[in-house]
Protein backbone atom coordinates (compact mmCIF):
# COMPACT_ATOMS: atom_id res chain seq x y z
CA UNK A 1 0.00 0.00 0.00
CA UNK A 2 3.02 2.26 -0.34
CA UNK A 3 5.29 3.77 -2.99
CA UNK A 4 5.28 3.34 -6.75
CA UNK A 5 3.87 -0.18 -6.55
CA UNK A 6 0.82 1.17 -4.73
CA UNK A 7 0.34 3.90 -7.31
CA UNK A 8 0.46 1.29 -10.08
CA UNK A 9 -2.55 -0.40 -8.44
CA UNK A 10 -4.60 2.50 -9.75
CA UNK A 11 -3.84 1.52 -13.37
CA UNK A 12 -6.23 -1.42 -12.97
CA UNK A 13 -7.99 -0.62 -9.75
CA UNK A 14 -9.18 -3.44 -7.53
CA UNK A 15 -9.00 -1.58 -4.24
CA UNK A 16 -12.60 -2.21 -3.28
CA UNK A 17 -14.84 -5.26 -3.72
CA UNK A 18 -16.26 -3.86 -6.97
CA UNK A 19 -12.86 -4.77 -8.49
CA UNK A 20 -13.90 -2.88 -11.61
CA UNK A 21 -10.36 -2.63 -13.00
CA UNK A 22 -10.66 1.02 -14.04
CA UNK A 23 -7.44 2.57 -15.32
CA UNK A 24 -7.62 5.52 -13.00
CA UNK A 25 -4.12 6.69 -13.89
CA UNK A 26 -5.42 7.23 -17.41
CA UNK A 27 -8.31 9.28 -16.04
CA UNK A 28 -10.96 6.56 -16.20
CA UNK A 29 -13.55 6.63 -13.44
CA UNK A 30 -14.38 3.51 -11.51
CA UNK A 31 -17.78 2.48 -10.16
CA UNK A 32 -16.92 4.60 -7.13
CA UNK A 33 -16.65 7.70 -9.32
CA UNK A 34 -12.97 8.34 -8.57
CA UNK A 35 -10.23 8.64 -11.17
CA UNK A 36 -6.66 9.87 -10.63
CA UNK A 37 -7.57 12.97 -8.63
CA UNK A 38 -7.74 13.09 -4.83
CA UNK A 39 -11.03 14.72 -3.91
CA UNK A 40 -11.83 15.65 -0.33
CA UNK A 41 -15.10 17.15 0.93
CA UNK A 42 -14.32 18.17 4.49
CA UNK A 43 -11.50 18.19 7.04
CA UNK A 44 -12.74 19.29 10.44
CA UNK A 45 -13.33 18.30 14.03
CA UNK A 46 -16.42 16.15 14.46
CA UNK A 47 -18.16 15.58 17.78
CA UNK A 48 -20.82 12.99 17.04
CA UNK A 49 -18.91 9.74 16.71
CA UNK A 50 -18.83 7.12 19.48
CA UNK A 51 -17.54 8.60 22.78
CA UNK A 52 -14.02 7.11 22.61
CA UNK A 53 -13.67 8.37 19.03
CA UNK A 54 -14.93 11.93 19.50
CA UNK A 55 -14.24 12.42 23.20
CA UNK A 56 -14.52 16.03 24.35
CA UNK A 57 -11.91 17.32 21.92
CA UNK A 58 -13.43 15.95 18.72
CA UNK A 59 -12.38 13.52 16.05
CA UNK A 60 -10.31 14.81 13.15
CA UNK A 61 -12.58 13.69 10.35
CA UNK A 62 -11.60 13.78 6.70
CA UNK A 63 -14.52 13.06 4.37
CA UNK A 64 -13.44 11.75 0.98
CA UNK A 65 -15.63 12.45 -2.04
CA UNK A 66 -17.07 9.59 -4.13
CA UNK A 67 -17.97 6.17 -2.73
CA UNK A 68 -17.72 2.53 -3.79
CA UNK A 69 -21.10 1.54 -2.33
CA UNK A 70 -23.65 4.16 -3.48
CA UNK A 71 -26.63 3.21 -1.30
CA UNK A 72 -29.96 4.47 -2.64
CA UNK A 73 -30.75 5.99 0.78
CA UNK A 74 -27.38 7.75 1.09
CA UNK A 75 -27.43 10.47 3.72
CA UNK A 76 -24.49 12.38 2.19
CA UNK A 77 -25.23 12.05 -1.52
CA UNK A 78 -23.43 15.24 -2.52
CA UNK A 79 -20.19 13.84 -1.13
CA UNK A 80 -20.79 10.30 -2.39
CA UNK A 81 -21.44 11.42 -5.95
CA UNK A 82 -18.45 13.75 -5.94
CA UNK A 83 -20.39 17.00 -6.34
CA UNK A 84 -19.10 18.20 -2.98
CA UNK A 85 -15.33 18.23 -2.71
CA UNK A 86 -12.12 19.83 -3.84
CA UNK A 87 -9.26 18.19 -5.71
CA UNK A 88 -6.11 18.42 -3.61
CA UNK A 89 -2.61 16.97 -3.52
CA UNK A 90 -1.28 14.31 -1.19
CA UNK A 91 0.89 17.04 0.35
CA UNK A 92 -2.18 19.16 1.13
CA UNK A 93 -3.94 16.12 2.63
CA UNK A 94 -0.94 15.58 4.92
CA UNK A 95 -1.25 19.22 5.99
CA UNK A 96 -4.94 18.66 6.74
CA UNK A 97 -4.03 15.79 9.07
CA UNK A 98 -1.45 17.96 10.85
CA UNK A 99 -3.90 20.88 11.12
CA UNK A 100 -6.48 18.60 12.73
CA UNK A 101 -3.89 17.41 15.22
CA UNK A 102 -2.97 21.00 16.07
CA UNK A 103 -6.69 21.74 16.62
CA UNK A 104 -6.68 19.08 19.33
CA UNK A 105 -8.20 16.17 17.44
CA UNK A 106 -8.09 12.85 19.28
CA UNK A 107 -7.46 10.99 16.05
CA UNK A 108 -7.44 11.18 12.27
CA UNK A 109 -10.77 9.74 11.16
CA UNK A 110 -10.74 8.79 7.47
CA UNK A 111 -14.34 8.59 6.27
CA UNK A 112 -14.92 6.46 3.15
CA UNK A 113 -11.26 6.48 2.16
CA UNK A 114 -11.05 3.08 0.48
CA UNK A 115 -10.99 4.31 -3.12
CA UNK A 116 -8.28 6.79 -2.10
CA UNK A 117 -6.40 4.34 0.13
CA UNK A 118 -3.13 4.82 -1.77
CA UNK A 119 -3.19 8.60 -1.39
CA UNK A 120 -4.59 8.56 2.16
CA UNK A 121 -1.76 6.29 3.34
CA UNK A 122 0.89 8.29 1.46
CA UNK A 123 -0.36 11.42 3.20
CA UNK A 124 -0.25 9.65 6.57
CA UNK A 125 3.38 8.68 5.97
CA UNK A 126 4.23 12.25 5.02
CA UNK A 127 2.41 13.67 8.06
CA UNK A 128 3.99 11.13 10.42
CA UNK A 129 7.41 12.31 9.22
CA UNK A 130 6.32 15.83 10.17
CA UNK A 131 5.09 14.97 13.66
CA UNK A 132 1.65 13.39 13.30
CA UNK A 133 1.30 11.15 16.35
CA UNK A 134 -2.42 10.61 16.96
CA UNK A 135 -4.21 7.33 16.09
CA UNK A 136 -5.85 6.61 12.74
CA UNK A 137 -9.49 5.57 12.43
CA UNK A 138 -10.66 3.93 9.19
CA UNK A 139 -14.36 4.78 8.97
CA UNK A 140 -16.01 2.51 6.43
CA UNK A 141 -19.28 1.17 5.10
CA UNK A 142 -17.88 -2.31 5.65
CA UNK A 143 -17.67 -2.94 1.92
CA UNK A 144 -13.95 -3.69 2.03
CA UNK A 145 -11.71 -6.38 0.63
CA UNK A 146 -10.10 -8.45 3.38
CA UNK A 147 -6.83 -8.07 1.44
CA UNK A 148 -6.97 -4.30 1.89
CA UNK A 149 -7.78 -4.68 5.57
CA UNK A 150 -4.69 -6.85 6.01
CA UNK A 151 -2.57 -4.43 3.98
CA UNK A 152 -3.57 -1.65 6.38
CA UNK A 153 -2.53 -3.57 9.49
CA UNK A 154 -0.11 -1.37 11.38
CA UNK A 155 -1.48 1.77 9.71
CA UNK A 156 -5.00 1.69 11.13
CA UNK A 157 -5.50 1.88 14.91
CA UNK A 158 -9.30 1.68 14.97
CA UNK A 159 -11.61 0.04 12.47
CA UNK A 160 -14.94 1.86 12.63
CA UNK A 161 -17.07 -0.18 10.28
CA UNK A 162 -20.71 -0.61 9.38
CA UNK A 163 -22.38 -3.97 8.99
CA UNK A 164 -25.53 -3.01 7.11
CA UNK A 165 -27.12 -6.02 5.50
CA UNK A 166 -27.39 -9.70 6.32
CA UNK A 167 -29.19 -10.74 3.14
CA UNK A 168 -27.90 -10.52 -0.43
CA UNK A 169 -31.27 -9.47 -1.83
CA UNK A 170 -31.39 -6.40 0.41
CA UNK A 171 -27.80 -5.50 -0.38
CA UNK A 172 -28.58 -5.85 -4.07
CA UNK A 173 -31.74 -3.74 -3.88
CA UNK A 174 -30.27 -0.90 -1.83
CA UNK A 175 -26.58 -0.87 -2.82
CA UNK A 176 -26.30 -2.98 -6.00
CA UNK A 177 -23.92 -5.16 -4.01
CA UNK A 178 -25.42 -8.61 -3.41
CA UNK A 179 -22.01 -9.77 -2.18
CA UNK A 180 -22.06 -7.23 0.67
CA UNK A 181 -22.97 -9.66 3.50
CA UNK A 182 -20.23 -12.13 2.56
CA UNK A 183 -17.65 -9.45 1.77
CA UNK A 184 -18.30 -7.36 4.87
CA UNK A 185 -18.19 -10.38 7.15
CA UNK A 186 -14.85 -11.45 5.66
CA UNK A 187 -13.54 -7.92 6.10
CA UNK A 188 -14.65 -7.82 9.74
CA UNK A 189 -12.97 -11.19 10.35
CA UNK A 190 -9.73 -9.68 8.98
CA UNK A 191 -10.19 -6.62 11.18
CA UNK A 192 -10.66 -8.86 14.21
CA UNK A 193 -7.36 -10.59 13.38
CA UNK A 194 -5.52 -7.28 13.17
CA UNK A 195 -3.87 -5.34 15.95
CA UNK A 196 -6.51 -2.61 15.81
CA UNK A 197 -9.58 -1.91 17.91
CA UNK A 198 -12.77 -2.87 16.06
CA UNK A 199 -16.08 -1.06 16.44
CA UNK A 200 -18.95 -2.40 14.31
CA UNK A 201 -21.90 -0.13 13.65
CA UNK A 202 -25.23 -1.83 13.20
CA UNK A 203 -27.46 0.55 11.25
CA UNK A 204 -31.08 -0.44 11.75
CA UNK A 205 -32.92 0.11 8.47
CA UNK A 206 -36.70 0.61 8.54
CA UNK A 207 -38.50 -2.52 7.41
CA UNK A 208 -35.30 -4.56 7.68
CA UNK A 209 -34.48 -4.51 11.37
CA UNK A 210 -34.51 -8.31 11.40
CA UNK A 211 -31.23 -8.20 9.47
CA UNK A 212 -29.70 -6.17 12.29
CA UNK A 213 -30.71 -8.97 14.66
CA UNK A 214 -29.00 -11.50 12.38
CA UNK A 215 -25.82 -9.47 12.18
CA UNK A 216 -25.68 -8.88 15.93
CA UNK A 217 -26.08 -12.60 16.60
CA UNK A 218 -23.31 -13.43 14.10
CA UNK A 219 -20.93 -10.82 15.54
CA UNK A 220 -21.42 -11.82 19.16
CA UNK A 221 -21.29 -15.55 18.47
CA UNK A 222 -18.22 -15.23 16.24
CA UNK A 223 -16.11 -12.58 17.94
CA UNK A 224 -17.44 -12.16 21.47
CA UNK A 225 -15.83 -9.13 23.07
CA UNK A 226 -13.17 -8.76 20.34
CA UNK A 227 -15.49 -6.37 18.51
CA UNK A 228 -17.51 -3.59 20.12
CA UNK A 229 -21.06 -3.05 18.92
CA UNK A 230 -22.46 0.38 18.14
CA UNK A 231 -26.21 0.31 17.64
CA UNK A 232 -27.49 3.07 15.37
CA UNK A 233 -31.03 4.37 15.03
CA UNK A 234 -30.12 7.42 12.99
CA UNK A 235 -31.49 6.42 9.59
CA UNK A 236 -33.25 9.44 8.12
CA UNK A 237 -35.35 9.27 4.93
CA UNK A 238 -33.78 11.43 2.24
CA UNK A 239 -36.41 11.26 -0.47
CA UNK A 240 -39.09 9.15 -2.10
CA UNK A 241 -38.50 5.47 -2.75
CA UNK A 242 -41.44 4.21 -4.82
CA UNK A 243 -39.88 0.75 -5.08
CA UNK A 244 -39.06 0.58 -1.37
CA UNK A 245 -41.61 2.67 0.57
CA UNK A 246 -40.30 1.29 3.86
CA UNK A 247 -37.26 3.57 3.40
CA UNK A 248 -39.50 6.64 3.58
CA UNK A 249 -39.89 6.31 7.36
CA UNK A 250 -37.62 6.28 10.34
CA UNK A 251 -36.98 3.14 12.34
CA UNK A 252 -39.79 2.28 14.73
CA UNK A 253 -38.47 3.12 18.24
CA UNK A 254 -40.10 -0.01 19.65
CA UNK A 255 -38.24 -2.15 17.10
CA UNK A 256 -34.98 -0.46 17.98
CA UNK A 257 -35.62 -1.00 21.70
CA UNK A 258 -36.26 -4.69 20.97
CA UNK A 259 -32.92 -4.80 19.14
CA UNK A 260 -31.17 -3.34 22.18
CA UNK A 261 -32.95 -5.87 24.41
CA UNK A 262 -31.63 -8.60 22.11
CA UNK A 263 -28.06 -7.33 22.50
CA UNK A 264 -28.56 -7.38 26.27
CA UNK A 265 -29.99 -10.90 26.12
CA UNK A 266 -26.78 -12.12 24.50
CA UNK A 267 -24.86 -11.00 27.56
CA UNK A 268 -23.09 -8.09 25.86
CA UNK A 269 -22.17 -5.77 28.70
CA UNK A 270 -20.47 -2.89 26.92
CA UNK A 271 -21.70 -1.40 23.68
CA UNK A 272 -22.79 1.94 22.28
CA UNK A 273 -26.26 2.98 21.22
CA UNK A 274 -27.93 6.10 19.95
CA UNK A 275 -31.05 7.68 21.26
CA UNK A 276 -33.28 10.66 20.57
CA UNK A 277 -32.34 13.66 18.49
CA UNK A 278 -28.62 13.10 18.94
CA UNK A 279 -29.00 10.48 16.25
CA UNK A 280 -30.18 13.08 13.74
CA UNK A 281 -27.25 15.41 14.33
CA UNK A 282 -24.69 12.68 14.00
CA UNK A 283 -25.82 11.35 10.67
CA UNK A 284 -26.53 14.52 8.75
CA UNK A 285 -24.10 17.16 9.94
CA UNK A 286 -24.62 20.61 8.48
CA UNK A 287 -21.62 20.50 6.19
CA UNK A 288 -19.94 23.65 5.17
CA UNK A 289 -18.76 22.49 1.77
CA UNK A 290 -15.00 21.90 1.68
CA UNK A 291 -14.46 23.16 5.23
CA UNK A 292 -10.82 22.75 6.20
CA UNK A 293 -9.80 21.45 2.78
S1 LIG B 1 -12.11 1.73 -5.69
FE1 LIG B 1 -13.30 2.53 -7.42
S2 LIG B 1 -12.05 2.19 -9.24
FE2 LIG B 1 -11.22 0.89 -7.59
S3 LIG B 1 -12.24 -1.11 -7.80
FE3 LIG B 1 -13.46 0.09 -6.38
S4 LIG B 1 -15.02 1.09 -7.68
FE4 LIG B 1 -13.39 0.38 -9.05
XYZ file of C-alpha atoms and ligand atoms in Angstrom:
301
model
C 0.000 0.000 0.000
C 3.016 2.264 -0.339
C 5.286 3.775 -2.990
C 5.283 3.338 -6.746
C 3.866 -0.185 -6.545
C 0.823 1.168 -4.727
C 0.337 3.901 -7.305
C 0.459 1.293 -10.081
C -2.546 -0.403 -8.436
C -4.598 2.497 -9.753
C -3.844 1.517 -13.369
C -6.228 -1.423 -12.968
C -7.993 -0.618 -9.750
C -9.182 -3.440 -7.526
C -8.999 -1.578 -4.242
C -12.604 -2.208 -3.279
C -14.839 -5.264 -3.720
C -16.263 -3.865 -6.970
C -12.863 -4.772 -8.490
C -13.897 -2.880 -11.608
C -10.359 -2.627 -13.000
C -10.663 1.020 -14.037
C -7.441 2.568 -15.319
C -7.618 5.523 -13.001
C -4.122 6.687 -13.886
C -5.423 7.230 -17.408
C -8.311 9.278 -16.043
C -10.961 6.563 -16.204
C -13.545 6.634 -13.443
C -14.385 3.513 -11.508
C -17.780 2.477 -10.161
C -16.916 4.599 -7.127
C -16.652 7.696 -9.323
C -12.971 8.343 -8.568
C -10.228 8.644 -11.175
C -6.664 9.875 -10.631
C -7.571 12.966 -8.628
C -7.742 13.092 -4.828
C -11.031 14.720 -3.909
C -11.832 15.652 -0.326
C -15.099 17.148 0.932
C -14.318 18.170 4.489
C -11.503 18.190 7.035
C -12.739 19.290 10.441
C -13.330 18.299 14.029
C -16.420 16.154 14.460
C -18.162 15.578 17.784
C -20.817 12.986 17.041
C -18.914 9.744 16.710
C -18.825 7.120 19.477
C -17.536 8.603 22.783
C -14.023 7.109 22.606
C -13.666 8.367 19.032
C -14.927 11.934 19.496
C -14.243 12.425 23.198
C -14.518 16.028 24.352
C -11.910 17.315 21.920
C -13.430 15.952 18.723
C -12.384 13.515 16.049
C -10.308 14.809 13.149
C -12.580 13.690 10.346
C -11.602 13.784 6.704
C -14.519 13.061 4.371
C -13.443 11.749 0.980
C -15.628 12.453 -2.043
C -17.072 9.589 -4.129
C -17.968 6.167 -2.730
C -17.721 2.526 -3.790
C -21.096 1.545 -2.333
C -23.652 4.163 -3.478
C -26.634 3.206 -1.305
C -29.958 4.475 -2.637
C -30.752 5.987 0.782
C -27.376 7.754 1.086
C -27.427 10.471 3.721
C -24.493 12.378 2.191
C -25.227 12.045 -1.523
C -23.430 15.236 -2.520
C -20.192 13.840 -1.132
C -20.789 10.299 -2.386
C -21.444 11.417 -5.953
C -18.446 13.753 -5.941
C -20.390 17.001 -6.341
C -19.103 18.204 -2.978
C -15.328 18.235 -2.710
C -12.124 19.828 -3.844
C -9.258 18.188 -5.705
C -6.114 18.418 -3.606
C -2.612 16.973 -3.523
C -1.283 14.313 -1.191
C 0.887 17.036 0.347
C -2.183 19.156 1.127
C -3.943 16.119 2.626
C -0.938 15.579 4.925
C -1.246 19.219 5.988
C -4.942 18.662 6.739
C -4.032 15.788 9.067
C -1.453 17.965 10.852
C -3.896 20.879 11.124
C -6.482 18.596 12.728
C -3.887 17.407 15.222
C -2.966 21.003 16.067
C -6.693 21.744 16.616
C -6.683 19.081 19.333
C -8.202 16.166 17.437
C -8.089 12.853 19.283
C -7.460 10.989 16.052
C -7.445 11.183 12.270
C -10.770 9.744 11.157
C -10.735 8.788 7.470
C -14.339 8.592 6.270
C -14.919 6.462 3.154
C -11.256 6.476 2.163
C -11.052 3.078 0.478
C -10.991 4.311 -3.123
C -8.280 6.794 -2.100
C -6.398 4.343 0.130
C -3.133 4.822 -1.769
C -3.191 8.603 -1.387
C -4.592 8.557 2.161
C -1.762 6.293 3.344
C 0.886 8.287 1.455
C -0.363 11.425 3.200
C -0.252 9.647 6.570
C 3.384 8.677 5.975
C 4.232 12.249 5.023
C 2.412 13.668 8.056
C 3.994 11.131 10.425
C 7.408 12.305 9.222
C 6.324 15.830 10.169
C 5.094 14.974 13.661
C 1.653 13.387 13.299
C 1.301 11.154 16.346
C -2.425 10.613 16.961
C -4.215 7.334 16.089
C -5.846 6.611 12.739
C -9.489 5.573 12.432
C -10.658 3.932 9.194
C -14.359 4.783 8.970
C -16.006 2.511 6.429
C -19.285 1.165 5.097
C -17.877 -2.307 5.655
C -17.668 -2.942 1.917
C -13.949 -3.688 2.029
C -11.715 -6.382 0.629
C -10.101 -8.455 3.377
C -6.831 -8.065 1.439
C -6.973 -4.303 1.888
C -7.784 -4.677 5.575
C -4.687 -6.852 6.007
C -2.566 -4.425 3.976
C -3.571 -1.650 6.376
C -2.535 -3.569 9.491
C -0.106 -1.367 11.382
C -1.482 1.773 9.709
C -5.001 1.689 11.134
C -5.502 1.880 14.909
C -9.296 1.676 14.968
C -11.613 0.038 12.472
C -14.940 1.859 12.635
C -17.068 -0.176 10.279
C -20.711 -0.606 9.384
C -22.380 -3.966 8.990
C -25.532 -3.007 7.111
C -27.117 -6.024 5.505
C -27.391 -9.700 6.319
C -29.193 -10.741 3.144
C -27.901 -10.524 -0.433
C -31.271 -9.473 -1.830
C -31.394 -6.401 0.414
C -27.805 -5.502 -0.384
C -28.582 -5.845 -4.070
C -31.741 -3.737 -3.885
C -30.265 -0.901 -1.826
C -26.578 -0.870 -2.820
C -26.297 -2.976 -5.995
C -23.917 -5.158 -4.015
C -25.421 -8.608 -3.408
C -22.013 -9.770 -2.178
C -22.058 -7.227 0.667
C -22.968 -9.656 3.496
C -20.232 -12.134 2.560
C -17.648 -9.451 1.766
C -18.298 -7.356 4.868
C -18.195 -10.385 7.148
C -14.852 -11.452 5.656
C -13.538 -7.920 6.105
C -14.645 -7.825 9.744
C -12.972 -11.191 10.347
C -9.731 -9.679 8.980
C -10.193 -6.619 11.180
C -10.659 -8.856 14.212
C -7.363 -10.591 13.383
C -5.519 -7.282 13.167
C -3.869 -5.339 15.951
C -6.514 -2.608 15.810
C -9.582 -1.906 17.905
C -12.772 -2.874 16.061
C -16.081 -1.065 16.435
C -18.950 -2.396 14.309
C -21.895 -0.126 13.648
C -25.234 -1.827 13.199
C -27.458 0.552 11.251
C -31.079 -0.436 11.754
C -32.920 0.114 8.470
C -36.703 0.605 8.537
C -38.497 -2.522 7.415
C -35.296 -4.560 7.676
C -34.476 -4.511 11.370
C -34.507 -8.310 11.398
C -31.226 -8.199 9.472
C -29.702 -6.169 12.290
C -30.708 -8.975 14.658
C -29.005 -11.504 12.377
C -25.822 -9.468 12.177
C -25.679 -8.876 15.927
C -26.083 -12.599 16.596
C -23.307 -13.425 14.105
C -20.927 -10.821 15.541
C -21.422 -11.820 19.159
C -21.293 -15.554 18.474
C -18.216 -15.231 16.238
C -16.111 -12.584 17.937
C -17.436 -12.165 21.472
C -15.826 -9.126 23.071
C -13.174 -8.764 20.340
C -15.487 -6.370 18.514
C -17.507 -3.585 20.121
C -21.062 -3.055 18.921
C -22.461 0.380 18.140
C -26.211 0.311 17.641
C -27.485 3.072 15.374
C -31.032 4.372 15.033
C -30.119 7.418 12.990
C -31.487 6.417 9.589
C -33.247 9.445 8.119
C -35.347 9.271 4.931
C -33.784 11.432 2.242
C -36.408 11.255 -0.468
C -39.088 9.151 -2.102
C -38.498 5.466 -2.747
C -41.442 4.209 -4.816
C -39.880 0.749 -5.075
C -39.056 0.582 -1.368
C -41.607 2.673 0.567
C -40.305 1.291 3.859
C -37.259 3.567 3.396
C -39.500 6.642 3.580
C -39.892 6.312 7.355
C -37.622 6.275 10.336
C -36.978 3.135 12.344
C -39.794 2.279 14.734
C -38.471 3.124 18.243
C -40.097 -0.014 19.649
C -38.244 -2.149 17.097
C -34.978 -0.457 17.983
C -35.620 -1.000 21.696
C -36.260 -4.686 20.966
C -32.921 -4.799 19.144
C -31.165 -3.342 22.184
C -32.950 -5.874 24.407
C -31.632 -8.602 22.110
C -28.063 -7.327 22.504
C -28.562 -7.377 26.272
C -29.995 -10.897 26.122
C -26.780 -12.120 24.504
C -24.860 -11.003 27.560
C -23.085 -8.087 25.861
C -22.166 -5.772 28.697
C -20.465 -2.891 26.917
C -21.700 -1.401 23.675
C -22.788 1.945 22.275
C -26.261 2.976 21.223
C -27.930 6.099 19.949
C -31.045 7.684 21.264
C -33.279 10.659 20.567
C -32.336 13.661 18.491
C -28.616 13.100 18.936
C -28.996 10.481 16.247
C -30.176 13.085 13.741
C -27.247 15.408 14.326
C -24.690 12.677 13.999
C -25.816 11.354 10.667
C -26.529 14.522 8.750
C -24.103 17.156 9.938
C -24.617 20.612 8.480
C -21.617 20.496 6.194
C -19.941 23.654 5.172
C -18.757 22.494 1.771
C -15.003 21.895 1.682
C -14.462 23.158 5.231
C -10.818 22.754 6.197
C -9.802 21.445 2.779
S -12.106 1.730 -5.690
Fe -13.302 2.532 -7.424
S -12.048 2.187 -9.235
Fe -11.224 0.888 -7.586
S -12.239 -1.110 -7.797
Fe -13.465 0.085 -6.384
S -15.020 1.087 -7.685
Fe -13.385 0.383 -9.048
